Each structure stands twice: as C-alpha cells, then as structure tokens.
Coordinates of C-alpha atoms and ligand atoms in Angstrom, one line a residue:
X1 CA -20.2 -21.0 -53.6
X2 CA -19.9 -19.3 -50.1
X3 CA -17.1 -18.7 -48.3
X4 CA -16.3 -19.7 -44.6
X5 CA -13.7 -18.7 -42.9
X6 CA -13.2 -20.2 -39.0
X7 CA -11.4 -18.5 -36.4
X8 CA -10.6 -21.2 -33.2
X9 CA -8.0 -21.7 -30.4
X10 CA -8.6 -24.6 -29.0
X11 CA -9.7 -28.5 -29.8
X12 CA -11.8 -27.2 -32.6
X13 CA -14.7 -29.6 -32.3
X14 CA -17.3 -27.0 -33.5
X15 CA -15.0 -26.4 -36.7
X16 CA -15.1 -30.2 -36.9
X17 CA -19.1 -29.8 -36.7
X18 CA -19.2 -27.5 -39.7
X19 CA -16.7 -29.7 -41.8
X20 CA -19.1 -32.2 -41.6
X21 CA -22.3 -30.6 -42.1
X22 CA -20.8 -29.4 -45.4
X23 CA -19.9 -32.6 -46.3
X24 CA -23.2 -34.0 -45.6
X25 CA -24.5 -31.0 -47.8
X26 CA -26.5 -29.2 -44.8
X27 CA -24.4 -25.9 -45.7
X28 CA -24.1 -25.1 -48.7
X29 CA -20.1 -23.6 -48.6
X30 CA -17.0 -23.6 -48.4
X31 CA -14.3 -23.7 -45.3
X32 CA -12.1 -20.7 -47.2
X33 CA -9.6 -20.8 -44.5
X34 CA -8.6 -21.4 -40.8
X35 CA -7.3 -18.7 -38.4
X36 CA -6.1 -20.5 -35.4
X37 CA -4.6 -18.1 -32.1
X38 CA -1.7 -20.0 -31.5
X39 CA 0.5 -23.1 -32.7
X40 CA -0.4 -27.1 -32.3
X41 CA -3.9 -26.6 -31.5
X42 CA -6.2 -29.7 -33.0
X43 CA -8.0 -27.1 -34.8
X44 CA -4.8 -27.0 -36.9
X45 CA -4.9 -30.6 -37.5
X46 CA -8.3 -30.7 -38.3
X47 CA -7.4 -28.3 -41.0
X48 CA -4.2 -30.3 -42.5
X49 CA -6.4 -33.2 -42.5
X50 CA -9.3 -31.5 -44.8
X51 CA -6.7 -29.7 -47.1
X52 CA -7.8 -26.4 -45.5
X53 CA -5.3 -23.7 -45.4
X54 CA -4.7 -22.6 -42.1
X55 CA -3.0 -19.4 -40.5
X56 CA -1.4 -18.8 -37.1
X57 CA -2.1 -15.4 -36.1
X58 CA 0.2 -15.2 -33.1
X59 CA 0.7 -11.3 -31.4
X60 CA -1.8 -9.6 -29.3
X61 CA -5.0 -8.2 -30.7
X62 CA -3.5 -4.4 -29.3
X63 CA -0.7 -4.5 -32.2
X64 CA -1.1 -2.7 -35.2
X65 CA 0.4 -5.5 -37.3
X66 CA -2.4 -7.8 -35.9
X67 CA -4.9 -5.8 -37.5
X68 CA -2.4 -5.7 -40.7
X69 CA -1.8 -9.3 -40.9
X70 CA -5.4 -10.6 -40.5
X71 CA -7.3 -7.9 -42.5
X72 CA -4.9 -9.0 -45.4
X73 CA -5.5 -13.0 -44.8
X74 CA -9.1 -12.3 -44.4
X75 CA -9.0 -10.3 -48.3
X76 CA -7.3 -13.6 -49.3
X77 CA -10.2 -15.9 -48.7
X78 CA -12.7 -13.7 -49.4
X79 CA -15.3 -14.8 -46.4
X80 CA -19.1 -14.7 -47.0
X81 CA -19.0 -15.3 -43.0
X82 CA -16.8 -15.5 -40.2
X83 CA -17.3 -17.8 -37.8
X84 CA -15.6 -17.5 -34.3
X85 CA -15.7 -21.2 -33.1
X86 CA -13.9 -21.4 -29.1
X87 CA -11.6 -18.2 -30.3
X88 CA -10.0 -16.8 -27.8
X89 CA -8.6 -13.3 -29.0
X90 CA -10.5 -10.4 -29.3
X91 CA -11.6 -9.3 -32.4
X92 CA -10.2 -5.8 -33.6
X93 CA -12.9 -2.9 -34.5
X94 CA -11.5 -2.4 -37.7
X95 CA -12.3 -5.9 -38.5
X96 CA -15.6 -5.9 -37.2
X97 CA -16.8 -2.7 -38.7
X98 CA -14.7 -4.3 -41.9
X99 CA -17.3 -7.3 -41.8
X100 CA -20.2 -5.7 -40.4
X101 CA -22.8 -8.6 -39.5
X102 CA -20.7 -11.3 -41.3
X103 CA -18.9 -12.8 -38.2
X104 CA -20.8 -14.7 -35.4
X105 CA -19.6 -16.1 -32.2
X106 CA -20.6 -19.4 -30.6
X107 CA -20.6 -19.2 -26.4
X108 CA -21.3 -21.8 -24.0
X109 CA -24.0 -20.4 -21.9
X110 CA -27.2 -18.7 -22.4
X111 CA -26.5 -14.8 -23.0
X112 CA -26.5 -12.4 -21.9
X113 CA -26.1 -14.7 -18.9
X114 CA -22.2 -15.2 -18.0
X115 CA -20.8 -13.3 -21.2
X116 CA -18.6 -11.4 -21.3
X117 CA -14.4 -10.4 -20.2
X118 CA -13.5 -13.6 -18.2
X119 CA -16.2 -15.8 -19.2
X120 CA -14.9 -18.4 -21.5
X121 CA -14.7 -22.1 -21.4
X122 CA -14.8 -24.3 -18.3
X123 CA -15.3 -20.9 -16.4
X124 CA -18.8 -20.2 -17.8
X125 CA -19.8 -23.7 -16.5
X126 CA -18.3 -23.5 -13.1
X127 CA -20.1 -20.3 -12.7
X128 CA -23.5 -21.7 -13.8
X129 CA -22.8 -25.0 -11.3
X130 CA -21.8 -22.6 -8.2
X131 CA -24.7 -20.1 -9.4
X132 CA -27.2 -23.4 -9.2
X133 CA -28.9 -22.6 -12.2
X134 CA -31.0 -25.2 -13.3
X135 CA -30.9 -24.4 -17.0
X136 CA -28.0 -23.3 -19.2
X137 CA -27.1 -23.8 -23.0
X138 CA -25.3 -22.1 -25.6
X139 CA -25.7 -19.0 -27.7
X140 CA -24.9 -18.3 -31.2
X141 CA -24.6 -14.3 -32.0
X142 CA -23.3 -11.6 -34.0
X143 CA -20.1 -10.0 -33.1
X144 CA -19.6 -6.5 -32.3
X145 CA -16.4 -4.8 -30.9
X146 CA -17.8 -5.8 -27.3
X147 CA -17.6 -9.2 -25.6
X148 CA -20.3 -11.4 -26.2
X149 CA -22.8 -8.5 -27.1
X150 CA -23.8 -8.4 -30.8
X151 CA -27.5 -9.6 -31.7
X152 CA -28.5 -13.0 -30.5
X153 CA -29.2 -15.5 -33.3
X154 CA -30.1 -18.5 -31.6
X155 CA -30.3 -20.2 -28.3
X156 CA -30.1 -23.8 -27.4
X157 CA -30.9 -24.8 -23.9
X158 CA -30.0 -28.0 -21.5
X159 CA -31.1 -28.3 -18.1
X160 CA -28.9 -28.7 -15.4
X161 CA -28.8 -31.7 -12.8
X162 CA -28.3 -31.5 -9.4
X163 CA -25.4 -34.0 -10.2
X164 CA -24.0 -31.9 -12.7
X165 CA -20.4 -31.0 -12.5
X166 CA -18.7 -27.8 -15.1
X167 CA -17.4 -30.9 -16.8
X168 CA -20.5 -32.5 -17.0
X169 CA -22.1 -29.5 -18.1
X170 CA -19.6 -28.7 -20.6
X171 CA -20.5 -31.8 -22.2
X172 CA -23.9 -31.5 -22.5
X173 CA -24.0 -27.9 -23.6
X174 CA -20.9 -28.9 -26.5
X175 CA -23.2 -31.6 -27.9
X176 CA -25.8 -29.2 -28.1
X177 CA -23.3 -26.3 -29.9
X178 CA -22.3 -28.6 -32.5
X179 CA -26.0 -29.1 -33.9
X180 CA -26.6 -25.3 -33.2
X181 CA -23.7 -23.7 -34.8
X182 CA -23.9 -25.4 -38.3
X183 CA -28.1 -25.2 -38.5
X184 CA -27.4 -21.5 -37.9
X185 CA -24.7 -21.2 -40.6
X186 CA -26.8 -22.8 -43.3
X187 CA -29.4 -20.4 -42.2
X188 CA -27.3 -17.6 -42.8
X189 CA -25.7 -18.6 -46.0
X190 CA -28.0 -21.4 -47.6
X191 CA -31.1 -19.0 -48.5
X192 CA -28.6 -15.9 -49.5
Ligands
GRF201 C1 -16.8 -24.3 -27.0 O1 -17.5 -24.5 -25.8 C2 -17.1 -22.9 -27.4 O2 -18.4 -22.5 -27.2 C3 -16.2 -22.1 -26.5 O3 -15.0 -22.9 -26.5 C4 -15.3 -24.2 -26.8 C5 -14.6 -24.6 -28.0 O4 -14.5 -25.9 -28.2 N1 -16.2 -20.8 -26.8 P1 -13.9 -26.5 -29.6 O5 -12.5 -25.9 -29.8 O6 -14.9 -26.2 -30.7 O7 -13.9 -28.0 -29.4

C-alpha cells in the first residue's frame, strides 16, 4: 500500500477530498500522516476524526530545526507522495531535493497565471476579479524549491461571470480542486 502524507494550514477541505476518495477506493493508499503549519486548524480535526496522526510543525521554514524536525517526521511515515493541500509555509530545498518529484501542490488559479510570493488564497481570486479575466481554475503541479513553479500536472478551468465576486470565485474554483486533486493522486500512485 502507498503512502500519503498531507501538508495543510487551513480548513483542509482538499485533505477532506482525498480522505474520501480513498474511502470510496478511487486511490489506492494510505493518508500516512498530517503536517499541519499551525495549531486548531480544521485540518487537524479532520485528522483526529480519521485516526490520522497529525504533526504541528510550528517555527519558520529559515530555522535549521524546521528542516530537522520535518525531515525526521517525514522518515517516520515513509511518503510515496506529498501532497501540499492550502499549505502555507515554504517548503525547505533540502526537502524537496529529499523527495524529488514526490510532492505536488494544489493552487487556485490557472499557472503560471497569479503564482507565486503573495499569491495565495482569497488574493489569487481578487486579483483574477480586478484583472477581469474571464476564465480561471486551479492547478495541480510538482514542487520545486520556487513558488508555484515545478511542472504542471493538471489544469481545471471555470469561467468567470461578470457577477463574480473573489468569494464567488473561490467557490467555484474549490469545487473544482477537490475532483482535481484526488483524480491526479490516483494517477500518480494507482498505476505505480
Ligand atoms: C485552496 O484553495 C487551495 O488551493 C489553496 O488554499 C485553499 C485550501 O483550502 N492553496 P482547504 O484548506 O483545502 O479547504
């Protein structure tokens, strides 16, 4: 069996996605571990409530016993892929080079369109909305030590109305991430 281990920081509604596409037997794995970037996030409950060991992995991605810490959880559960679902940290370079094409990202717009430092969250929508884009979507890709630059996997897009507010939008393009991100997983994984 496979081995999944999710980093989040927020609500953790894509984690949520993957739980149950394992459970409906879409991916064929298992959730290994959580890392969650800070305390009382509902990615942690999600966790609890799936008997899925968590870890808070509070510091700053700069500190050497950041590196330390998660390096040595990550040994622990042993991931066949890592998947950064709404994480907010950066990832350190000795991790990525550690698990070269093994981690992937989900973002909430259609890359290499508003990537990168300072795009995250309801940010990326209120830029597309001012921007009066007409289409944006979401993005699943490999990481690298740069923001929101590894390899593109796969795109999902959603058109934008001229009603559309970042909140709307935000909406749309989460119900859109949550069938993306686990089809792409079982890719990955399921024919390995
Ligand atoms: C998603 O929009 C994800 O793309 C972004 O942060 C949000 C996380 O939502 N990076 P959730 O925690 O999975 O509910």
């Amino acid at each position: 069996m496979k081995n999944i281990v999710v980093f989040a920081s927020g609500s953790g509604s894509n984690f949520q996605a993957i739980i149950d596409s394992i459970g409906k037997g879409e991916i064929e794995a298992h959730i290994s571990g959580l890392i969650a970037s800070r305390p009382g996030i509902g990615a942690i409950e999600r966790a609890k409530s799936h008997n899925i060991p968590h870890y808070v992995l509070s510091g700053e991605p700069s500190d050497t016993s950041f590196t330390k810490v998660l390096i040595s959880k990550l040994k622990a559960w042993n991931p066949d892929l890592i998947v950064l679902a709404g994480f907010l940290k950066k990832i350190p370079a000795e991790v990525t080079e550690t698990y070269q094409n093994k981690i992937i990202n989900i973002h909430p717009s259609l890359l290499p369109k508003y990537g990168g430092k300072g795009f995250y969250g309801i940010k990326v929508h209120k830029a597309v909305v001012d921007a009066g884009e007409t289409e944006s979507g979401c993005t699943v890709h490999y990481v690298n030590e740069l923001y929101d630059k590894g390899d593109i996997i796969r795109q999902q897009r959603v058109t934008v109305s001229d009603d559309d507010t970042p909140e709307t939008l935000a909406q749309k393009v989460l119900k859109e991430e949550h069938k993306l991100l686990p089809n792409v997983i079982a890719e990955i994984l399921n024919n390995k």
